[in-house]
Amino acid sequence: MSRFLIKRPLPHGGRLVERVVRDPERAKKMIKGCPTYDIQPTLHYETGVPVRNVYREIMSICYGFFSPVEGSMCQAEVERILKERRLLNEWIFPYPLVFDISKEDYKKLGVGSGDRLVLNLKGKPFAILDIEEVWEISDTEELAHKTFGTPEDNPEVVRERFNKKHPGWVIYKSLNPIVLAGKYTIINEPVFRPPFDRFWYPPRKAREEFDKRGWRTVINHQTRNVPHVGHEFLMKNAAFTGDLEPCHGILVNAIIGVKRRGDYPDEAICEGHEAVNTGGYIKNSRHLPTICLWDMRYGNPLESLLHGIIRQNMGCTHHMFGRDHAAVGEYYDKWSTQILWNEGIPSFGFDAPPTDVPYGLEIRPQNMREFSFCPTCKEMAYSETCGHEREKLSGSFLRGMVAQGVQPPSIIMRPEVFKVVVKWWKHFGYPFCNEKYVINKEKELEVDLKDL
């Protein structure tokens, strides 16, 4: 019988990366006499609005979310990722991750290979970068196109050429030209501000929590939205996968980072998912809302690959994927993620699914369609099961109701979740993200730092 039981996968790469120094005296010795640099947000190349903050990548790398990545990538590694979606150590990985600075700042710093740079965040020492290589991005627009693909080079899934309307493309287009490559180490652990503090479960802590709860099999729900009942039913039904019994746990992992106009605030997203279990719709013993820091690239199949890596590192055995996973616009085929995980995408370096290639992933995909309200069944129904005409409510329609202060019917959004939306509406003065929220959020960030 045990041959049917699924075991928790190892971290991607075989070990969990943890590059965090918790001894202040050791940290002080490590940074003594080193040059310092204040971390700057990446600004939109046209508007000047923040689109990324590299501190989030440093956090996710050093706490192991992106294992086996350990730092800012050298030129050869970036080139290999763009060609094969693999690191130099062979393990699959979808995106270039770099620490970029301007030519002016590089000249002022006067650093090079072999130097240690102290990275300040909010005016205090946060991390170190041990520089192994300095290289230059010759053309950020070309880098952006190669990162996400083109209709000519990736015809299996890319439907439109990427442009400035795509937030991930903008991030790479907006990078500074000089890259300092090397390993990061956090030397002053940030303290999360409420409400984010209670949702912070880095991979080691998540795995320990799964053990504590007796969760052998865990399915992940990726989110960047306040949950409506369709999301709730997606989680409940996807969790029936597993092995001899349904998955023991449902991990909700919200991506927290730079927001787009019209998004729900991160605070409402976290507490909205928490309201699903405090309201009893999914009991607390089977449902765990958490966060991961990352400025989303919205790369559909590529983003799904990163999500698989993150959640495998956290200890999940399964990952649910839906239509247009982590996508905006119509740049990719709406089923690109399913194509990747079912067949592979050869032009992106995958002749087979990510679970069937050498140095690939162990986490199991659970590809789902969608749930919507059926007036005949008088309940949320799965698109591939219910044969009636269903009421398909788009996210924009639901946002329109919320923006007018109209509480959606409880079959669409739970009242406890709507109460959370209203709470943060009152706090910020608006229900959704606008430019003011984006700018203020990138000043305050999700964390504070203590004096070292």
Short mmCIF file of C-alpha atoms in Angstrom, two decimals:
data_model
loop_
_atom_site.label_atom_id
_atom_site.label_comp_id
_atom_site.label_asym_id
_atom_site.label_seq_id
_atom_site.Cartn_x
_atom_site.Cartn_y
_atom_site.Cartn_z
CA MET A 1 0.00 0.00 0.00
CA SER A 2 2.86 2.38 0.78
CA ARG A 3 3.82 2.45 -2.90
CA PHE A 4 0.71 4.57 -3.52
CA LEU A 5 1.65 7.16 -0.89
CA ILE A 6 3.22 10.39 -2.12
CA LYS A 7 6.21 11.64 -0.16
CA ARG A 8 7.02 15.29 0.38
CA PRO A 9 9.48 16.40 -2.32
CA LEU A 10 12.98 17.60 -1.59
CA PRO A 11 13.67 21.30 -2.20
CA HIS A 12 14.46 22.14 -5.82
CA GLY A 13 18.17 21.49 -6.26
CA GLY A 14 18.25 18.97 -3.41
CA ARG A 15 18.78 21.35 -0.50
CA LEU A 16 17.12 24.43 0.93
CA VAL A 17 19.11 27.64 0.48
CA GLU A 18 19.26 29.62 3.74
CA ARG A 19 21.56 32.61 3.72
CA VAL A 20 20.57 34.50 6.87
CA VAL A 21 22.93 35.57 9.67
CA ARG A 22 21.07 35.86 12.98
CA ASP A 23 24.02 36.79 15.23
CA PRO A 24 24.37 40.63 15.31
CA GLU A 25 28.01 40.50 16.46
CA ARG A 26 28.96 38.21 13.59
CA ALA A 27 27.03 40.46 11.20
CA LYS A 28 28.90 43.56 12.39
CA LYS A 29 32.24 41.85 11.77
CA MET A 30 31.13 40.77 8.30
CA ILE A 31 30.35 44.32 7.17
CA LYS A 32 33.15 46.21 8.91
CA GLY A 33 34.93 48.52 6.48
CA CYS A 34 32.78 47.51 3.49
CA PRO A 35 31.28 50.01 1.02
CA THR A 36 27.53 50.54 1.26
CA TYR A 37 24.72 51.01 -1.23
CA ASP A 38 21.12 52.05 -0.62
CA ILE A 39 18.71 49.69 -2.39
CA GLN A 40 16.64 51.61 -4.94
CA PRO A 41 13.32 50.59 -6.50
CA THR A 42 13.31 49.89 -10.23
CA LEU A 43 11.39 52.76 -11.85
CA HIS A 44 9.25 52.50 -14.98
CA TYR A 45 11.44 53.64 -17.87
CA GLU A 46 8.78 56.17 -18.98
CA THR A 47 6.60 57.11 -15.99
CA GLY A 48 9.08 56.83 -13.12
CA VAL A 49 6.58 54.82 -11.03
CA PRO A 50 8.10 51.92 -9.01
CA VAL A 51 7.74 48.56 -10.78
CA ARG A 52 10.10 46.39 -8.71
CA ASN A 53 12.22 46.36 -5.57
CA VAL A 54 15.17 43.96 -5.58
CA TYR A 55 14.90 43.60 -1.79
CA ARG A 56 12.02 41.17 -2.39
CA GLU A 57 14.23 38.98 -4.58
CA ILE A 58 16.97 39.07 -1.94
CA MET A 59 14.46 37.96 0.71
CA SER A 60 13.06 35.14 -1.42
CA ILE A 61 16.55 33.95 -2.39
CA CYS A 62 18.04 34.05 1.11
CA TYR A 63 15.08 32.34 2.78
CA GLY A 64 15.03 29.58 0.17
CA PHE A 65 11.87 30.28 -1.82
CA PHE A 66 13.97 30.34 -5.02
CA SER A 67 16.33 27.45 -4.11
CA PRO A 68 18.81 26.60 -5.54
CA VAL A 69 19.45 30.24 -6.60
CA GLU A 70 21.80 31.98 -4.14
CA GLY A 71 22.26 35.45 -5.55
CA SER A 72 22.44 37.87 -8.46
CA MET A 73 23.21 35.96 -11.65
CA CYS A 74 26.37 36.16 -13.73
CA GLN A 75 26.17 36.84 -17.46
CA ALA A 76 26.67 33.20 -18.48
CA GLU A 77 23.83 32.09 -16.19
CA VAL A 78 21.44 34.71 -17.56
CA GLU A 79 22.31 33.70 -21.12
CA ARG A 80 21.67 30.03 -20.32
CA ILE A 81 18.32 30.82 -18.71
CA LEU A 82 17.25 32.78 -21.79
CA LYS A 83 18.21 29.87 -24.07
CA GLU A 84 17.35 26.79 -22.01
CA ARG A 85 15.63 27.97 -18.80
CA ARG A 86 18.38 26.31 -16.78
CA LEU A 87 20.90 27.49 -14.21
CA LEU A 88 24.59 26.75 -14.71
CA ASN A 89 24.21 23.89 -12.19
CA GLU A 90 21.62 22.34 -14.60
CA TRP A 91 18.48 22.85 -12.46
CA ILE A 92 15.55 24.39 -14.32
CA PHE A 93 14.68 28.04 -13.57
CA PRO A 94 12.55 30.47 -15.61
CA TYR A 95 13.83 34.02 -15.08
CA PRO A 96 17.03 36.07 -14.91
CA LEU A 97 17.47 37.58 -11.41
CA VAL A 98 20.03 40.37 -11.16
CA PHE A 99 21.22 43.19 -8.91
CA ASP A 100 21.37 46.15 -11.30
CA ILE A 101 22.74 49.66 -10.72
CA SER A 102 23.33 52.73 -12.86
CA LYS A 103 26.69 53.49 -14.46
CA GLU A 104 26.94 56.60 -12.29
CA ASP A 105 26.44 54.62 -9.07
CA TYR A 106 28.93 52.01 -10.25
CA LYS A 107 31.60 54.66 -10.81
CA LYS A 108 30.94 56.19 -7.38
CA LEU A 109 31.11 52.80 -5.63
CA GLY A 110 34.36 51.74 -7.29
CA VAL A 111 33.70 48.08 -6.52
CA GLY A 112 34.62 44.98 -8.48
CA SER A 113 34.98 41.23 -8.36
CA GLY A 114 36.04 40.06 -4.88
CA ASP A 115 34.51 43.03 -3.05
CA ARG A 116 31.77 42.84 -0.46
CA LEU A 117 28.98 45.40 -0.76
CA VAL A 118 26.64 46.20 2.15
CA LEU A 119 23.07 46.73 0.96
CA ASN A 120 21.04 49.19 3.02
CA LEU A 121 17.25 49.09 3.18
CA LYS A 122 15.27 51.97 4.66
CA GLY A 123 18.56 53.49 5.83
CA LYS A 124 19.82 50.43 7.74
CA PRO A 125 22.14 47.53 6.89
CA PHE A 126 20.07 44.68 5.45
CA ALA A 127 22.21 42.29 3.39
CA ILE A 128 25.59 41.81 1.76
CA LEU A 129 26.44 41.05 -1.84
CA ASP A 130 29.76 39.27 -2.34
CA ILE A 131 30.61 40.36 -5.87
CA GLU A 132 31.91 37.64 -8.19
CA GLU A 133 31.44 39.38 -11.54
CA VAL A 134 30.46 42.76 -12.95
CA TRP A 135 28.78 42.75 -16.35
CA GLU A 136 26.69 45.04 -18.51
CA ILE A 137 23.25 44.56 -20.08
CA SER A 138 23.76 45.77 -23.63
CA ASP A 139 20.05 46.12 -24.50
CA THR A 140 17.33 45.90 -21.84
CA GLU A 141 14.56 45.72 -24.44
CA GLU A 142 16.19 42.70 -26.05
CA LEU A 143 16.56 41.14 -22.59
CA ALA A 144 12.84 41.73 -21.95
CA HIS A 145 11.83 40.07 -25.24
CA LYS A 146 14.13 37.09 -24.67
CA THR A 147 12.82 36.67 -21.13
CA PHE A 148 9.17 36.29 -22.15
CA GLY A 149 9.51 35.00 -25.69
CA THR A 150 8.22 36.18 -29.07
CA PRO A 151 5.64 34.82 -31.55
CA GLU A 152 8.51 34.00 -33.94
CA ASP A 153 10.75 32.19 -31.45
CA ASN A 154 8.04 30.61 -29.26
CA PRO A 155 5.08 29.94 -31.57
CA GLU A 156 3.65 27.15 -29.38
CA VAL A 157 2.41 29.63 -26.76
CA VAL A 158 3.27 33.28 -27.52
CA ARG A 159 0.44 35.01 -29.40
CA GLU A 160 1.44 38.70 -29.29
CA ARG A 161 4.71 40.59 -29.11
CA PHE A 162 5.32 41.94 -25.61
CA ASN A 163 5.29 45.69 -25.07
CA LYS A 164 5.01 48.39 -22.41
CA LYS A 165 1.48 47.29 -21.48
CA HIS A 166 2.94 44.11 -19.98
CA PRO A 167 4.21 44.76 -16.40
CA GLY A 168 6.85 42.02 -16.45
CA TRP A 169 8.29 43.17 -19.78
CA VAL A 170 8.47 46.70 -18.32
CA ILE A 171 10.50 45.43 -15.33
CA TYR A 172 13.25 44.03 -17.56
CA LYS A 173 13.12 46.98 -19.97
CA SER A 174 13.56 49.33 -16.97
CA LEU A 175 16.66 47.66 -15.50
CA ASN A 176 19.88 49.62 -15.01
CA PRO A 177 22.76 48.54 -17.28
CA ILE A 178 25.37 47.40 -14.73
CA VAL A 179 24.89 44.04 -12.99
CA LEU A 180 26.75 43.10 -9.82
CA ALA A 181 26.68 39.30 -9.72
CA GLY A 182 27.31 37.25 -6.60
CA LYS A 183 25.75 35.66 -3.54
CA TYR A 184 23.45 37.50 -1.15
CA THR A 185 23.40 37.06 2.63
CA ILE A 186 20.87 38.76 4.90
CA ILE A 187 22.72 40.13 7.95
CA ASN A 188 19.83 42.02 9.59
CA GLU A 189 16.53 40.12 9.53
CA PRO A 190 13.63 42.41 8.60
CA VAL A 191 10.55 42.50 10.81
CA PHE A 192 7.26 42.25 8.91
CA ARG A 193 4.65 44.90 9.58
CA PRO A 194 1.07 43.84 10.37
CA PRO A 195 -0.81 42.15 8.85
CA PHE A 196 2.01 40.54 6.86
CA ASP A 197 3.84 39.29 9.96
CA ARG A 198 1.37 36.51 10.69
CA PHE A 199 1.46 35.21 7.10
CA TRP A 200 5.26 34.91 6.82
CA TYR A 201 6.13 31.22 6.43
CA PRO A 202 9.48 30.84 4.67
CA PRO A 203 10.17 27.32 3.37
CA ARG A 204 11.75 25.85 6.50
CA LYS A 205 8.99 27.22 8.72
CA ALA A 206 6.32 26.03 6.26
CA ARG A 207 7.74 22.50 6.21
CA GLU A 208 7.85 22.47 10.02
CA GLU A 209 4.24 23.68 10.14
CA PHE A 210 3.18 20.88 7.78
CA ASP A 211 4.85 18.37 10.11
CA LYS A 212 3.13 19.91 13.12
CA ARG A 213 -0.26 19.64 11.42
CA GLY A 214 0.37 16.12 10.14
CA TRP A 215 0.14 17.20 6.49
CA ARG A 216 1.91 14.67 4.28
CA THR A 217 0.25 15.88 1.06
CA VAL A 218 -0.32 19.60 0.48
CA ILE A 219 -1.79 21.36 -2.55
CA ASN A 220 -0.94 24.99 -3.23
CA HIS A 221 -3.31 27.72 -4.34
CA GLN A 222 -1.45 30.59 -6.01
CA THR A 223 -3.17 33.94 -5.51
CA ARG A 224 -2.86 37.64 -6.18
CA ASN A 225 -6.54 38.34 -5.50
CA VAL A 226 -9.10 38.61 -2.75
CA PRO A 227 -10.96 35.26 -2.89
CA HIS A 228 -14.45 34.95 -4.30
CA VAL A 229 -16.46 31.76 -3.92
CA GLY A 230 -15.16 30.42 -7.25
CA HIS A 231 -11.64 30.45 -5.76
CA GLU A 232 -12.95 28.76 -2.63
CA PHE A 233 -14.55 25.95 -4.63
CA LEU A 234 -11.42 25.61 -6.74
CA MET A 235 -9.40 25.00 -3.57
CA LYS A 236 -11.93 22.61 -2.06
CA ASN A 237 -12.22 20.50 -5.19
CA ALA A 238 -8.57 20.55 -6.25
CA ALA A 239 -7.72 19.26 -2.79
CA PHE A 240 -9.50 15.99 -3.63
CA THR A 241 -6.37 15.06 -5.52
CA GLY A 242 -3.66 13.46 -3.41
CA ASP A 243 -2.98 9.74 -3.27
CA LEU A 244 -5.10 7.25 -1.31
CA GLU A 245 -6.96 10.15 0.27
CA PRO A 246 -7.45 13.86 -0.50
CA CYS A 247 -4.61 16.27 0.20
CA HIS A 248 -4.23 16.83 3.92
CA GLY A 249 -3.66 20.56 3.56
CA ILE A 250 -4.31 23.55 1.30
CA LEU A 251 -1.52 26.12 1.26
CA VAL A 252 -2.60 29.55 0.02
CA ASN A 253 0.53 31.42 -1.02
CA ALA A 254 -0.12 35.05 -1.93
CA ILE A 255 2.44 36.87 -4.06
CA ILE A 256 3.21 40.18 -2.35
CA GLY A 257 4.97 42.93 -4.28
CA VAL A 258 4.52 45.96 -6.52
CA LYS A 259 0.86 46.37 -7.42
CA ARG A 260 -0.94 47.38 -10.60
CA ARG A 261 -3.78 49.88 -10.72
CA GLY A 262 -7.06 48.11 -10.05
CA ASP A 263 -5.51 45.30 -7.99
CA TYR A 264 -6.76 44.67 -4.48
CA PRO A 265 -4.33 45.87 -1.78
CA ASP A 266 -2.02 43.15 -0.49
CA GLU A 267 -3.39 43.62 3.02
CA ALA A 268 -6.93 42.80 1.83
CA ILE A 269 -5.70 39.78 -0.14
CA CYS A 270 -4.00 38.23 2.91
CA GLU A 271 -6.86 38.88 5.31
CA GLY A 272 -9.47 37.94 2.70
CA HIS A 273 -8.01 34.44 2.44
CA GLU A 274 -7.73 34.29 6.21
CA ALA A 275 -11.47 35.09 6.40
CA VAL A 276 -12.23 31.95 4.39
CA ASN A 277 -11.07 29.78 7.28
CA THR A 278 -12.07 32.04 10.19
CA GLY A 279 -15.53 32.04 8.60
CA GLY A 280 -15.45 28.24 8.59
CA TYR A 281 -15.72 27.77 4.81
CA ILE A 282 -12.47 25.79 4.87
CA LYS A 283 -11.49 24.78 8.37
CA ASN A 284 -8.33 26.19 9.83
CA SER A 285 -6.77 22.77 10.39
CA ARG A 286 -6.75 22.19 6.61
CA HIS A 287 -6.02 25.68 5.26
CA LEU A 288 -2.97 27.92 5.70
CA PRO A 289 -2.71 31.43 4.14
CA THR A 290 0.90 32.57 3.62
CA ILE A 291 2.92 35.08 1.58
CA CYS A 292 5.94 35.15 -0.72
CA LEU A 293 7.75 38.36 -1.72
CA TRP A 294 8.05 38.77 -5.48
CA ASP A 295 7.27 41.48 -8.02
CA MET A 296 5.28 39.35 -10.43
CA ARG A 297 6.47 39.06 -14.01
CA TYR A 298 3.09 37.74 -15.31
CA GLY A 299 4.87 35.22 -17.51
CA ASN A 300 2.06 32.60 -17.63
CA PRO A 301 3.93 29.28 -18.30
CA LEU A 302 7.24 30.72 -17.08
CA GLU A 303 5.58 32.16 -13.98
CA SER A 304 3.94 28.79 -13.32
CA LEU A 305 7.39 27.22 -13.37
CA LEU A 306 8.59 29.67 -10.73
CA HIS A 307 5.44 29.01 -8.69
CA GLY A 308 6.14 25.28 -8.86
CA ILE A 309 9.69 25.89 -7.62
CA ILE A 310 8.54 28.13 -4.76
CA ARG A 311 5.85 25.72 -3.56
CA GLN A 312 8.03 22.63 -3.88
CA ASN A 313 10.60 24.44 -1.74
CA MET A 314 7.84 25.14 0.79
CA GLY A 315 7.04 21.42 0.91
CA CYS A 316 3.94 21.12 -1.28
CA THR A 317 3.24 17.89 -3.15
CA HIS A 318 0.69 19.37 -5.60
CA HIS A 319 0.01 22.72 -7.29
CA MET A 320 -3.28 23.79 -8.85
CA PHE A 321 -3.12 25.68 -12.15
CA GLY A 322 -6.01 27.34 -13.95
CA ARG A 323 -6.63 29.13 -17.23
CA ASP A 324 -4.44 32.19 -17.92
CA HIS A 325 -2.29 31.35 -14.92
CA ALA A 326 -0.41 34.44 -13.71
CA ALA A 327 -1.10 36.25 -16.98
CA VAL A 328 -2.23 39.66 -18.17
CA GLY A 329 -3.50 40.54 -21.63
CA GLU A 330 -3.43 38.05 -24.49
CA TYR A 331 0.30 37.71 -24.99
CA TYR A 332 0.23 33.98 -24.29
CA ASP A 333 -2.20 31.25 -25.24
CA LYS A 334 -4.67 31.07 -22.34
CA TRP A 335 -3.74 27.41 -21.74
CA SER A 336 0.04 27.94 -21.96
CA THR A 337 0.62 26.72 -18.42
CA GLN A 338 -1.29 23.51 -19.11
CA ILE A 339 0.69 23.01 -22.33
CA LEU A 340 3.94 23.32 -20.37
CA TRP A 341 2.95 20.91 -17.59
CA ASN A 342 1.20 18.40 -19.88
CA GLU A 343 3.47 18.36 -22.92
CA GLY A 344 6.39 20.74 -22.47
CA ILE A 345 7.34 23.74 -24.63
CA PRO A 346 10.42 22.86 -26.74
CA SER A 347 11.20 26.46 -27.73
CA PHE A 348 11.55 27.30 -24.03
CA GLY A 349 13.86 24.32 -23.50
CA PHE A 350 11.23 21.79 -22.38
CA ASP A 351 10.85 18.81 -24.71
CA ALA A 352 8.77 17.23 -21.94
CA PRO A 353 6.87 18.54 -18.88
CA PRO A 354 9.01 20.12 -16.09
CA THR A 355 8.41 16.99 -13.98
CA ASP A 356 9.81 14.68 -16.68
CA VAL A 357 13.10 16.39 -17.56
CA PRO A 358 16.50 15.96 -15.88
CA TYR A 359 17.01 18.36 -12.96
CA GLY A 360 13.31 19.18 -13.06
CA LEU A 361 10.54 19.45 -10.50
CA GLU A 362 8.82 16.85 -8.33
CA ILE A 363 5.69 18.83 -7.45
CA ARG A 364 2.58 17.46 -9.21
CA PRO A 365 0.39 19.78 -11.32
CA GLN A 366 -3.36 19.73 -10.88
CA ASN A 367 -4.76 21.49 -13.96
CA MET A 368 -8.21 22.94 -13.32
CA ARG A 369 -10.84 24.71 -15.39
CA GLU A 370 -13.18 27.10 -13.55
CA PHE A 371 -16.13 27.32 -11.20
CA SER A 372 -19.07 29.66 -11.75
CA PHE A 373 -22.61 29.98 -10.45
CA CYS A 374 -25.26 27.78 -12.09
CA PRO A 375 -28.83 29.12 -11.61
CA THR A 376 -30.28 25.67 -12.34
CA CYS A 377 -28.05 23.77 -9.90
CA LYS A 378 -28.29 26.79 -7.56
CA GLU A 379 -24.65 26.38 -6.61
CA MET A 380 -21.11 26.89 -7.82
CA ALA A 381 -20.53 24.36 -10.61
CA TYR A 382 -17.40 23.11 -12.36
CA SER A 383 -17.29 24.05 -16.04
CA GLU A 384 -16.45 20.47 -17.13
CA THR A 385 -19.21 18.87 -15.03
CA CYS A 386 -22.31 21.06 -15.13
CA GLY A 387 -24.30 20.92 -18.39
CA HIS A 388 -26.42 24.03 -17.76
CA GLU A 389 -25.93 27.62 -18.88
CA ARG A 390 -23.94 29.28 -16.12
CA GLU A 391 -23.67 32.84 -14.87
CA LYS A 392 -20.09 33.77 -15.64
CA LEU A 393 -19.04 36.70 -13.47
CA SER A 394 -15.77 38.30 -14.51
CA GLY A 395 -13.34 39.75 -12.00
CA SER A 396 -13.88 43.20 -13.50
CA PHE A 397 -17.66 42.91 -13.02
CA LEU A 398 -17.13 41.91 -9.39
CA ARG A 399 -14.71 44.80 -8.89
CA GLY A 400 -17.34 47.12 -10.36
CA MET A 401 -19.84 46.00 -7.72
CA VAL A 402 -17.30 46.44 -4.94
CA ALA A 403 -16.25 49.89 -6.22
CA GLN A 404 -19.87 51.03 -5.96
CA GLY A 405 -20.08 49.76 -2.40
CA VAL A 406 -22.49 46.99 -3.38
CA GLN A 407 -22.02 43.81 -1.37
CA PRO A 408 -21.94 40.86 -3.80
CA PRO A 409 -24.34 37.97 -3.11
CA SER A 410 -22.88 35.48 -0.62
CA ILE A 411 -22.80 32.81 -3.34
CA ILE A 412 -20.30 35.05 -5.18
CA MET A 413 -18.27 36.57 -2.30
CA ARG A 414 -18.51 35.54 1.33
CA PRO A 415 -19.69 38.38 3.62
CA GLU A 416 -16.64 37.88 5.85
CA VAL A 417 -14.38 38.49 2.84
CA PHE A 418 -16.34 41.58 1.78
CA LYS A 419 -15.97 42.90 5.33
CA VAL A 420 -12.19 42.66 4.93
CA VAL A 421 -12.35 44.58 1.63
CA VAL A 422 -14.39 47.32 3.32
CA LYS A 423 -11.96 47.44 6.27
CA TRP A 424 -8.99 48.21 4.03
CA TRP A 425 -11.11 50.50 1.85
CA LYS A 426 -11.69 52.64 4.93
CA HIS A 427 -8.01 52.46 5.83
CA PHE A 428 -6.69 53.56 2.42
CA GLY A 429 -9.66 55.61 1.27
CA TYR A 430 -10.18 53.48 -1.86
CA PRO A 431 -10.95 49.77 -2.44
CA PHE A 432 -8.31 49.13 -5.10
CA CYS A 433 -4.71 50.08 -5.76
CA ASN A 434 -4.00 53.40 -7.43
CA GLU A 435 -0.75 55.26 -8.11
CA LYS A 436 -0.76 56.74 -4.60
CA TYR A 437 -0.96 53.27 -3.04
CA VAL A 438 1.84 51.96 -5.28
CA ILE A 439 4.18 54.87 -4.46
CA ASN A 440 3.45 54.81 -0.71
CA LYS A 441 3.78 51.03 -0.54
CA GLU A 442 7.20 51.15 -2.15
CA LYS A 443 8.30 53.78 0.38
CA GLU A 444 7.02 51.87 3.40
CA LEU A 445 7.55 48.33 2.04
CA GLU A 446 6.27 45.30 3.96
CA VAL A 447 9.07 45.33 6.53
CA ASP A 448 11.02 47.42 8.99
CA LEU A 449 14.60 46.90 10.15
CA LYS A 450 16.20 47.15 13.56
CA ASP A 451 19.47 48.93 14.23
CA LEU A 452 22.39 46.56 13.82
#
